[in-house]
Short mmCIF file of C-alpha atoms in Angstrom, two decimals:
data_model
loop_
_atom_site.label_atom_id
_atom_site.label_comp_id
_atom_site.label_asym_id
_atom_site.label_seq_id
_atom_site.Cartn_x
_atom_site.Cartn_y
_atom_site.Cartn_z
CA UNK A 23 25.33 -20.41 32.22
CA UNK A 24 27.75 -20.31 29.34
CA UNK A 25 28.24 -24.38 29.27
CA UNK A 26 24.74 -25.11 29.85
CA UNK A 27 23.38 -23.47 27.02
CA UNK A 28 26.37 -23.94 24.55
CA UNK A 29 26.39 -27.86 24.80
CA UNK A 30 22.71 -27.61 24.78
CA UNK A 31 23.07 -25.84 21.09
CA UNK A 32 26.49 -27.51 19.71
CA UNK A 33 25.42 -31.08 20.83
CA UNK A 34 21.85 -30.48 18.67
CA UNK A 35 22.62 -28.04 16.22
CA UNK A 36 19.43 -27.43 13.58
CA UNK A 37 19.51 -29.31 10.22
CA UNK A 38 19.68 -27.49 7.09
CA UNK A 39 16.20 -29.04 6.45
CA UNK A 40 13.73 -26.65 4.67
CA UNK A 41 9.70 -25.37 5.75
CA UNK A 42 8.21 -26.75 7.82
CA UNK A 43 10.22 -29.58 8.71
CA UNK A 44 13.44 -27.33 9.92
CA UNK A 45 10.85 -25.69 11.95
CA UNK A 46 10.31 -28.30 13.78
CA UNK A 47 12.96 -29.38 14.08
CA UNK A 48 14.16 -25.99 15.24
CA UNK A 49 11.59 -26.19 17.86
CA UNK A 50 12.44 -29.78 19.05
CA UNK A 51 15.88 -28.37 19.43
CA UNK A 52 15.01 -25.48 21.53
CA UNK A 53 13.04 -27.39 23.72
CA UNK A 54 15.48 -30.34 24.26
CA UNK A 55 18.11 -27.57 25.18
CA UNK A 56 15.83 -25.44 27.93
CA UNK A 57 14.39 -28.10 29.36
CA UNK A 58 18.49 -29.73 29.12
CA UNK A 59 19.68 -26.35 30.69
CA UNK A 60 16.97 -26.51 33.21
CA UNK A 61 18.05 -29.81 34.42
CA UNK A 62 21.66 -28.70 34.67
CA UNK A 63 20.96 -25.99 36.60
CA UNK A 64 19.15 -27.71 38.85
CA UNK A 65 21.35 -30.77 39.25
CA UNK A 66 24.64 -28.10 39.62
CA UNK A 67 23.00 -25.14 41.83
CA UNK A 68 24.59 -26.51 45.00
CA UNK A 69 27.81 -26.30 43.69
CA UNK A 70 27.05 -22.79 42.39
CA UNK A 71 26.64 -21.63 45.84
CA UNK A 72 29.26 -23.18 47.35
CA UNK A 73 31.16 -21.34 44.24
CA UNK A 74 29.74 -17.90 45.06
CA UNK A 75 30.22 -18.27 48.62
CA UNK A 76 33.53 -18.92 48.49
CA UNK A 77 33.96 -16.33 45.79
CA UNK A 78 32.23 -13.52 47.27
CA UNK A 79 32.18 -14.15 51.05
CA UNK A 80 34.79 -13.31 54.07
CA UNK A 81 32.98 -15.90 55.84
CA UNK A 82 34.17 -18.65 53.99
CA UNK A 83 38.00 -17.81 53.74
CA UNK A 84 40.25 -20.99 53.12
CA UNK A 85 37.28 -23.02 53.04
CA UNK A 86 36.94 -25.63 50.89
CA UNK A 87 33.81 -26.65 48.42
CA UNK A 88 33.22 -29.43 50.61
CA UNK A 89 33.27 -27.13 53.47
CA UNK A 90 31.14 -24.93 52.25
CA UNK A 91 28.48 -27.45 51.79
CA UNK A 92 28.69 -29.30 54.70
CA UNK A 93 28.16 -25.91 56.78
CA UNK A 94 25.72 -24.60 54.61
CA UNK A 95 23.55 -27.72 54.54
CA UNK A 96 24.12 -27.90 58.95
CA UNK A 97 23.53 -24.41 59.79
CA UNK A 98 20.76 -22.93 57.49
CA UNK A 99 19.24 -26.36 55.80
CA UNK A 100 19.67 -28.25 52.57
CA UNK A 101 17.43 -26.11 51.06
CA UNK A 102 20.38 -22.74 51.51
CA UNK A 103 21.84 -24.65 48.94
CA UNK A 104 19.41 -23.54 46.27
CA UNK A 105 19.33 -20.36 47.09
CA UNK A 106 18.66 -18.03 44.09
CA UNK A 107 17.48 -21.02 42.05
CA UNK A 108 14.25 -19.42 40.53
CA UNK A 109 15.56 -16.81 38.54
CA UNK A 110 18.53 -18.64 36.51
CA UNK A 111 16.06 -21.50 36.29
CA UNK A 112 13.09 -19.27 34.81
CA UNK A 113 15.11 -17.75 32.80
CA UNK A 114 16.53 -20.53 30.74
CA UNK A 115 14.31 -20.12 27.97
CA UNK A 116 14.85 -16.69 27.16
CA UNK A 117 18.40 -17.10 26.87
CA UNK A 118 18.14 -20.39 25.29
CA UNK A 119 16.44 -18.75 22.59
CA UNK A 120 19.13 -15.75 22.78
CA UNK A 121 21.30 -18.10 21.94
CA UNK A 122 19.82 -20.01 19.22
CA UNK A 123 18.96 -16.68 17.88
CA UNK A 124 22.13 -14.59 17.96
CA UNK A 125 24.27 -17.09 16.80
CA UNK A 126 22.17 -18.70 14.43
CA UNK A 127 22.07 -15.50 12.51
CA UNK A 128 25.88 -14.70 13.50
CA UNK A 129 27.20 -17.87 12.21
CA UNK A 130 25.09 -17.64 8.60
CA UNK A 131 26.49 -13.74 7.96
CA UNK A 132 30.01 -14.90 9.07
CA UNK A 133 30.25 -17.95 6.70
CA UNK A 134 28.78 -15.82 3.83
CA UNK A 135 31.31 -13.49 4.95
CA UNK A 136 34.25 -16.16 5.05
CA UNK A 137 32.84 -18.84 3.09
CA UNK A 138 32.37 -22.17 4.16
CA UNK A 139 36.71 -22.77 5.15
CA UNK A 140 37.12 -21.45 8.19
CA UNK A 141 34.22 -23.09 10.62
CA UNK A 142 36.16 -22.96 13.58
CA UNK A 143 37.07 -19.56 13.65
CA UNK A 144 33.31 -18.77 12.53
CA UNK A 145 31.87 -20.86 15.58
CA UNK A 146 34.35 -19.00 17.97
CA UNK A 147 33.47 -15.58 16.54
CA UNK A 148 29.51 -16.55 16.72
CA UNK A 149 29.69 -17.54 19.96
CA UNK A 150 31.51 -14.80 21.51
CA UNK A 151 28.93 -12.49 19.55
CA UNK A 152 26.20 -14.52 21.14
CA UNK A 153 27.84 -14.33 24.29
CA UNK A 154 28.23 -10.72 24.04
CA UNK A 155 24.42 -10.41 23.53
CA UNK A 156 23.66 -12.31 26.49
CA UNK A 157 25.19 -10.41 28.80
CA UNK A 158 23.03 -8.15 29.93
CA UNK A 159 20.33 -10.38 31.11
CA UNK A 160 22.97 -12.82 32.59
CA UNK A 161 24.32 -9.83 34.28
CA UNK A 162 20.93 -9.21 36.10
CA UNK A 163 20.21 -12.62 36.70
CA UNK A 164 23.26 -13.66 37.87
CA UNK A 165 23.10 -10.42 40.61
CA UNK A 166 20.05 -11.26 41.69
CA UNK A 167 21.15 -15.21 42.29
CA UNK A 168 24.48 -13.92 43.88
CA UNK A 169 22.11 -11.53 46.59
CA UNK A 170 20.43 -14.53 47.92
CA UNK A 171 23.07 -16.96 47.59
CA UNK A 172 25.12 -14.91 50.17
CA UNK A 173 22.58 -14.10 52.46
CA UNK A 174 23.10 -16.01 55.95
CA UNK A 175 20.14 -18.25 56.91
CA UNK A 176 17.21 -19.49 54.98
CA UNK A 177 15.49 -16.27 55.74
CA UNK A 178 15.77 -13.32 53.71
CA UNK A 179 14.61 -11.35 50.76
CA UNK A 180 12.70 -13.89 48.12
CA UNK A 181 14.51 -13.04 44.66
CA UNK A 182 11.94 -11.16 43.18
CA UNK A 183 11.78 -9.23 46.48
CA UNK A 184 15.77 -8.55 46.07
CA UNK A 185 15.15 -7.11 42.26
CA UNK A 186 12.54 -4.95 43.35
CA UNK A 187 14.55 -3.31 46.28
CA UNK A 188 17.61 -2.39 44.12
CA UNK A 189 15.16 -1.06 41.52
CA UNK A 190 13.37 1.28 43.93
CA UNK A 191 17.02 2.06 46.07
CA UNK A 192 19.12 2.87 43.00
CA UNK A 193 17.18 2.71 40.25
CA UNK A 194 17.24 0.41 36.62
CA UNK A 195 20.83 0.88 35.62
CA UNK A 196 22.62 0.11 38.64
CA UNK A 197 20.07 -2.02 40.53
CA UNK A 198 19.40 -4.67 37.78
CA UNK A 199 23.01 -4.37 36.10
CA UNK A 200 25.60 -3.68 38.61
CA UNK A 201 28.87 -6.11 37.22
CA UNK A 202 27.81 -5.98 33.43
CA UNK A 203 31.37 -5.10 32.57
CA UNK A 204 32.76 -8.25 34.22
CA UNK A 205 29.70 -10.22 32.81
CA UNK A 206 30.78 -9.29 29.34
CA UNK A 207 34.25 -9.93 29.42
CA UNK A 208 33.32 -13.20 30.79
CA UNK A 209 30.73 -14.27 28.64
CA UNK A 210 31.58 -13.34 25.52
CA UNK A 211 35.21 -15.12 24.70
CA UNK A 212 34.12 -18.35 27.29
CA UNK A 213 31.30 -19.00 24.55
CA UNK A 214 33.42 -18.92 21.98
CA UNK A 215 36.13 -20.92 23.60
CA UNK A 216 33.81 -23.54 24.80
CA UNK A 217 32.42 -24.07 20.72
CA UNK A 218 36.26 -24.71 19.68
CA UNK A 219 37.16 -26.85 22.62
CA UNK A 220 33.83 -29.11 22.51
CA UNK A 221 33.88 -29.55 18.84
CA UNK A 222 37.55 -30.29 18.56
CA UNK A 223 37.11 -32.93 21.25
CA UNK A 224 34.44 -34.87 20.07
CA UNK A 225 36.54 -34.76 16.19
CA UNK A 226 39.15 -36.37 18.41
CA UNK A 227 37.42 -38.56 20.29
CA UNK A 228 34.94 -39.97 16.88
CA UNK A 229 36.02 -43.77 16.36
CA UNK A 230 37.34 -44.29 20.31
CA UNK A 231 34.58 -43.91 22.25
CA UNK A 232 30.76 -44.34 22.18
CA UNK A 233 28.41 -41.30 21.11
CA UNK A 234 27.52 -40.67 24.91
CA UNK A 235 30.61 -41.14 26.67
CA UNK A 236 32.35 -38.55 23.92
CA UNK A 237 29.35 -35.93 24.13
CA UNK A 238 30.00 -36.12 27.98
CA UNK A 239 34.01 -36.13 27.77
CA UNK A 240 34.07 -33.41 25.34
CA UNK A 241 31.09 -31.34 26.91
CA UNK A 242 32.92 -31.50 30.46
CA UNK A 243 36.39 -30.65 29.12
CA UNK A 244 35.22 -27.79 27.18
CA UNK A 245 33.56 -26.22 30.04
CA UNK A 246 36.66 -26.37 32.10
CA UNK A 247 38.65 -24.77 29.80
CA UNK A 248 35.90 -22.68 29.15
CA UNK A 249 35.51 -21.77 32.91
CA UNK A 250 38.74 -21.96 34.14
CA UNK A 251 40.19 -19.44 31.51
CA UNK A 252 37.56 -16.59 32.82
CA UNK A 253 37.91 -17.75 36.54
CA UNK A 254 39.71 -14.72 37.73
CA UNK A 255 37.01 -12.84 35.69
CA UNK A 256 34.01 -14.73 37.46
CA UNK A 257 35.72 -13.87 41.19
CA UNK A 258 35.56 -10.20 40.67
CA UNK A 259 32.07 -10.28 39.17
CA UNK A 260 30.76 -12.36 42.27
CA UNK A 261 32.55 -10.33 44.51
CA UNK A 262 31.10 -6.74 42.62
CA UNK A 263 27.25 -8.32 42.25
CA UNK A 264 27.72 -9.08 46.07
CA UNK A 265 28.21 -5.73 47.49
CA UNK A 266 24.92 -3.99 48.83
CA UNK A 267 23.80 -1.09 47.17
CA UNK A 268 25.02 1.27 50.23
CA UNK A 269 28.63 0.46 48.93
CA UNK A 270 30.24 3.70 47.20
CA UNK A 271 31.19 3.40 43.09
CA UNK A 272 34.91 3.23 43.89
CA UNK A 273 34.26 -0.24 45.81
CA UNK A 274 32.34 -1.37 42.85
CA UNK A 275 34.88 -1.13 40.04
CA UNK A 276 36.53 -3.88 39.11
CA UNK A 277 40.07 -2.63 39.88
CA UNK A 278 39.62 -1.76 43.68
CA UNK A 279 37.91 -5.17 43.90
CA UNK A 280 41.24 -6.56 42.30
CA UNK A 281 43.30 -4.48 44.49
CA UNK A 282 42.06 -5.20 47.75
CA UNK A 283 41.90 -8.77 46.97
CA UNK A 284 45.56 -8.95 45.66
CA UNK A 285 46.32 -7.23 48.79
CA UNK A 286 44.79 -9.26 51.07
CA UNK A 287 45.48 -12.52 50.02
CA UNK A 288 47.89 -12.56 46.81
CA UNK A 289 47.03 -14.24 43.70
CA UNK A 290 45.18 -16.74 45.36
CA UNK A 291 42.35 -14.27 45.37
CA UNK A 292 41.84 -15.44 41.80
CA UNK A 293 41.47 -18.69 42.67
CA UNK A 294 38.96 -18.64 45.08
CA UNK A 295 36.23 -20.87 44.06
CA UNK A 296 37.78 -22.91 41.23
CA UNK A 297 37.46 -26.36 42.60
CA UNK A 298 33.50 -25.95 42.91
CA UNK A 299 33.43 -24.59 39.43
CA UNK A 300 35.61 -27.15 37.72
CA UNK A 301 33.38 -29.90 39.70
CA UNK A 302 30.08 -27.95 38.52
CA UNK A 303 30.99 -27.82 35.26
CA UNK A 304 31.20 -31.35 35.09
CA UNK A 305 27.98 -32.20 36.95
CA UNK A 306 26.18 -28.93 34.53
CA UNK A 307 27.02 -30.67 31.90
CA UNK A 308 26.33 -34.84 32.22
CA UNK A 309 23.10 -33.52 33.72
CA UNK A 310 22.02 -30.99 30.84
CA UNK A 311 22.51 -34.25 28.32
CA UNK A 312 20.59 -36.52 30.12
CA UNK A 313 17.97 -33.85 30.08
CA UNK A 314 17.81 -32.94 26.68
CA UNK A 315 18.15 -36.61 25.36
CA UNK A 316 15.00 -37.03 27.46
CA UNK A 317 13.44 -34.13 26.06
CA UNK A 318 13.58 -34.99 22.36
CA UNK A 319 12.54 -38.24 23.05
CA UNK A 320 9.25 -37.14 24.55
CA UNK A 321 8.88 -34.61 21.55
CA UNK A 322 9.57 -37.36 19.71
CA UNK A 323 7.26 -39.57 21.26
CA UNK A 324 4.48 -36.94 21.34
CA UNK A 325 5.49 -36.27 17.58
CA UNK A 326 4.74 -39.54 16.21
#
């Protein structure tokens, strides 16, 4: 997720120490922020699935998020609600270090580039360049986590089992990447909107509220905006990495998607979803600080 890993990097941003010492703190960093983003997905994957089911699924029309959990948790077990969980959660990491990578280096030609006078408009051009970059493997994560989350009843297809099916059915391009447009377009300005959001927040909020409350005011707000700007983007992506791979090209591309839902239920097609994923980004984000705060202090406390 976009907000998981970009409050994870903006709230703990490297020093400008030299050797060895920005090395580790580099390190301390990067493991306070995937072992943060880990906790956030795991404290906001119910939501998630409530999102994607009432994003993707007929089932679920003019449900609410509520709803969706209630039924979900009644007819196929609490556990349905963490459907998918193993492959966003594994790969945390990896695109934590994506992340620290792509715009680490982004950032540092940009201001060289620019100078030093223009940080926000660096931060939002590095971040939707390291959004960009991510896209790809968010793409086939996030298709692999949409399979299962929409599959009725706890059993099904494990998500490993789901990867390797659409590999051998379709092959690499379309079984592992099938909604990588969508993915892009939503990942790569939602980073860099979420940077300019979060940091002018917490400028804003300096001198009125405590550290903690502001980190969590500013991290939640940003990942509204963030979120809610790209909504309509995120409903035709879940509704695309949904689709089985017996459905024909034409129902695959984004504009047939956008068609039939415009025709069958207005604009309120691109709305589907958006209370879950205003109330996950919220719950993403409180959690993924209380994890990484706990993570450097255990570095910490393992350091000294």
């Amino acid at each position: 997720s976009v907000a998981i890993l970009a409050q994870a990097f903006h709230a703990s941003r490297p020093s400008r120490a030299v050797g060895g010492r920005a090395m580790s703190e580099a390190l301390r960093d990067f493991f306070g922020g995937t072992l943060g983003g880990m906790t956030g997905i795991l404290a906001g994957h119910p939501l998630d699935t409530a999102k994607t089911r009432l994003q993707a699924m007929s089932h679920f029309d003019r449900g609410t998020t509520y709803q969706v959990l209630s039924h979900t948790a009644r007819d196929e077990g609490y556990r349905a609600l963490y459907k998918g969980l193993s492959f966003p959660l594994c790969s945390t990491a990896l695109l934590n270090a994506v992340v620290f990578g792509v715009e680490g280096i982004s950032e540092r030609a940009l201001k060289s580039l620019w100078s030093e006078e223009r940080p926000m408009l660096t931060g939002f051009v590095a971040g939707c360049i390291a959004g960009l970059a991510q896209s790809p493997l968010v793409c086939t994560v996030d298709l692999v986590k949409t399979q299962r989350q929409v599959q009725l009843g706890w059993h099904g297809d494990s998500p490993v089992g789901i990867f390797r099916s659409r590999i051998s059915d379709v092959g690499l391009r379309r079984g592992a990447f099938q909604g990588l447009g969508p993915t892009a377009l939503k990942e790569c300005p939602s980073y860099g909107v979420y940077f300019l959001v979060y940091e002018q927040s917490k400028r804003l909020s300096e001198g009125h509220l405590p550290t903690v409350p502001a980190t969590l005011l500013s991290g939640g707000l940003a990942g509204c905006v963030a979120l809610g700007m790209i909504h309509p983007v995120e409903v035709v992506k879940s509704r695309i990495q949904a689709l089985p791979t017996s459905c024909s090209h034409q129902e695959r591309t984004p504009l047939y998607v956008i068609r039939q839902g415009l025709h069958r239920e207005g604009l309120a097609f691109f709305l589907r979803g958006f209370g879950a994923a205003m109330a996950r980004a919220f719950v993403v984000n409180a959690a993924t600080f209380g994890g990484y705060e706990a993570a450097v202090a255990a570095w910490d406390g393992v350091a000294v």
